[in-house]
Amino acid sequence: MLISFVVPCFNEEKPLGELLRRLEATADLLDQPCEFVLVDDGSTDRTWEIITRESARLAQLRGVRLSTNWGHQAAVSAGLDAACGDRVLILDADLQDPPELAVEMMALMDQGYDMVYGRRRDRKSESLFKKATARAYYRLMSYFSDGKIPEDVGDFRMVNRQVLDSVRALPERTRYLRGLFAYVGFRQIGIEYDRDARNSGETKYPLAKMLRLGFDGITSFSDKPLRLAISFSLLSILLCLAICLYVLISWLLFNTAPGWASILITVSAFASVQLFCVGIIGEYLARIYTEVKNRPLYLVAEDTSESDGRTDAG
Ligand code: UDP
Ligand code: MG
């Protein structure tokens, strides 16, 4: 049985050597034919140079270079499309997800599970900020998806061919993979693991990218925010009525001078609620726009399995 390891790499020249060592060691442990599909997501450092050099030495290694930086989810998708394995493991290049866990995952798959995902137990040495935002986000996502997307679960998972092909067949452009994998069903199980510190280099997920992934997740799997807009507006209508009452009473009883403060406060409060709701609609509109354009998810510039005549790394 061929096992594929799919690894997205964006400027990961530093951890690559150690990653390949750990992958080779894991392949030995598994005692199964393995292929390592490394996707270079438009790196500007020596990542691709290292991948091509190593692929000459290591027959199991297949490198796919994307035409530009398409983003983490697109890079993983490219790797999933390239992978030939009967079972596929997705992991990060920075070794935050220990590849050795593949042994445990394989055992569960042998018991009849179609997918084994890693649930993060501890994020030692990740920044407090990252821990707090991740925690808040996973709770929020769980609320929006009605608990269908498991909490504290990233893309680190092993899936069989059936699950993989089901996810690959989904037509949507915005790939929120962890959500799509949860959505397709089959027999899934999680195993807990401690998320290690990044091996070397910095995170390739600055706050803006994290927020983007977060919004994509919510708009892919929930229309609750759209409905939330209605709740907000109902709330503001109630508030508006209360203010009208107050204004009427003070006009009738006290004949007060017109208060500019209250006007300013109400105008700005309602304006912000309106803008917020328009923003929510905008998010969904943007999603629809992306889907309608139907542009490719990623473009491949180079593939080591083609340049050296191999067609199947297995
Ligand atoms: N990554 C990628 N394209 C990007 C950003 C990240 O392929 O545009 C890869 C990166 O090389 C790593 C994985 O996605 O293998 C996760 O990124 P990172 O470790 O920086 O995220 P964090 O663990 O800090 O959330
Ligand atoms: Mg990382």
CSV table of C-alpha atoms and ligand atoms in Angstrom, one decimal, residues 7-12 15 19 39-43 47 66 68-76 91-97 120 123 126 130 155 178 195-196 198 200-206 209-210 213, ligand 1:
chain,number,residue,atom,x,y,z
A,7,VAL,CA,3.7,18.9,2.6
A,8,PRO,CA,3.1,22.5,1.6
A,9,CYS,CA,6.3,24.6,1.8
A,10,PHE,CA,6.5,28.4,1.6
A,11,ASN,CA,10.0,29.7,2.3
A,12,GLU,CA,10.9,26.7,4.4
A,15,PRO,CA,13.4,23.0,8.3
A,19,LEU,CA,11.8,17.3,7.6
A,39,VAL,CA,4.7,21.5,-2.8
A,40,ASP,CA,6.7,24.7,-3.1
A,41,ASP,CA,4.2,27.5,-2.8
A,42,GLY,CA,6.1,30.1,-4.7
A,43,SER,CA,9.0,30.4,-2.2
A,47,THR,CA,13.3,25.8,-0.9
A,66,LEU,CA,3.5,26.3,-8.0
A,68,THR,CA,3.4,31.9,-7.4
A,69,ASN,CA,2.3,32.0,-3.8
A,70,TRP,CA,-1.2,30.6,-3.9
A,71,GLY,CA,-1.6,30.2,-0.2
A,72,HIS,CA,-1.5,27.3,2.2
A,73,GLN,CA,-4.9,25.7,1.3
A,74,ALA,CA,-4.2,25.8,-2.4
A,75,ALA,CA,-0.7,24.4,-1.9
A,76,VAL,CA,-2.2,21.4,0.1
A,91,LEU,CA,1.5,17.8,7.4
A,92,ASP,CA,3.2,21.1,7.8
A,93,ALA,CA,6.8,21.6,6.7
A,94,ASP,CA,7.9,23.2,10.0
A,95,LEU,CA,7.5,19.9,11.9
A,96,GLN,CA,4.8,21.2,14.2
A,97,ASP,CA,2.9,18.1,13.3
A,120,ARG,CA,-4.1,19.7,19.2
A,123,ARG,CA,0.5,24.3,21.8
A,126,GLU,CA,3.3,29.1,20.6
A,130,LYS,CA,-1.7,32.7,18.8
A,155,ASP,CA,-5.1,20.1,8.4
A,178,ARG,CA,-10.5,21.0,7.4
A,195,ARG,CA,1.8,20.6,18.7
A,196,ASP,CA,5.5,21.2,18.8
A,198,ARG,CA,8.1,25.5,14.9
A,200,SER,CA,13.0,26.9,12.5
A,201,GLY,CA,12.1,30.0,10.5
A,202,GLU,CA,9.1,32.2,11.2
A,203,THR,CA,5.4,31.6,10.8
A,204,LYS,CA,4.1,32.1,7.3
A,205,TYR,CA,0.7,32.9,8.8
A,206,PRO,CA,0.7,36.6,9.7
A,209,LYS,CA,-3.7,35.5,6.5
A,210,MET,CA,-5.1,34.0,9.7
A,213,LEU,CA,-8.6,31.7,6.6
B,1,UDP,N1,2.3,27.7,3.8
B,1,UDP,C1,2.2,27.7,2.4
B,1,UDP,N2,1.8,28.8,1.8
B,1,UDP,C2,1.5,30.0,2.5
B,1,UDP,C3,1.7,30.0,3.9
B,1,UDP,C4,2.1,28.8,4.5
B,1,UDP,O1,2.4,26.6,1.8
B,1,UDP,O2,1.2,31.0,1.8
B,1,UDP,C5,2.8,26.4,4.5
B,1,UDP,C6,4.0,26.6,5.4
B,1,UDP,O3,5.2,26.4,4.6
B,1,UDP,C7,3.8,25.5,6.4
B,1,UDP,C8,2.3,25.4,6.5
B,1,UDP,O4,1.8,26.1,5.4
B,1,UDP,O5,4.2,24.3,5.9
B,1,UDP,C9,1.8,26.1,7.8
B,1,UDP,O6,2.3,27.4,7.9
B,1,UDP,P1,2.9,28.0,9.2
B,1,UDP,O7,3.7,26.9,9.9
B,1,UDP,O8,3.7,29.2,8.9
B,1,UDP,O9,1.6,28.4,10.0
B,1,UDP,P2,1.4,28.3,11.6
B,1,UDP,O10,1.8,26.9,12.0
B,1,UDP,O11,2.3,29.4,12.2
B,1,UDP,O12,0.0,28.5,11.7
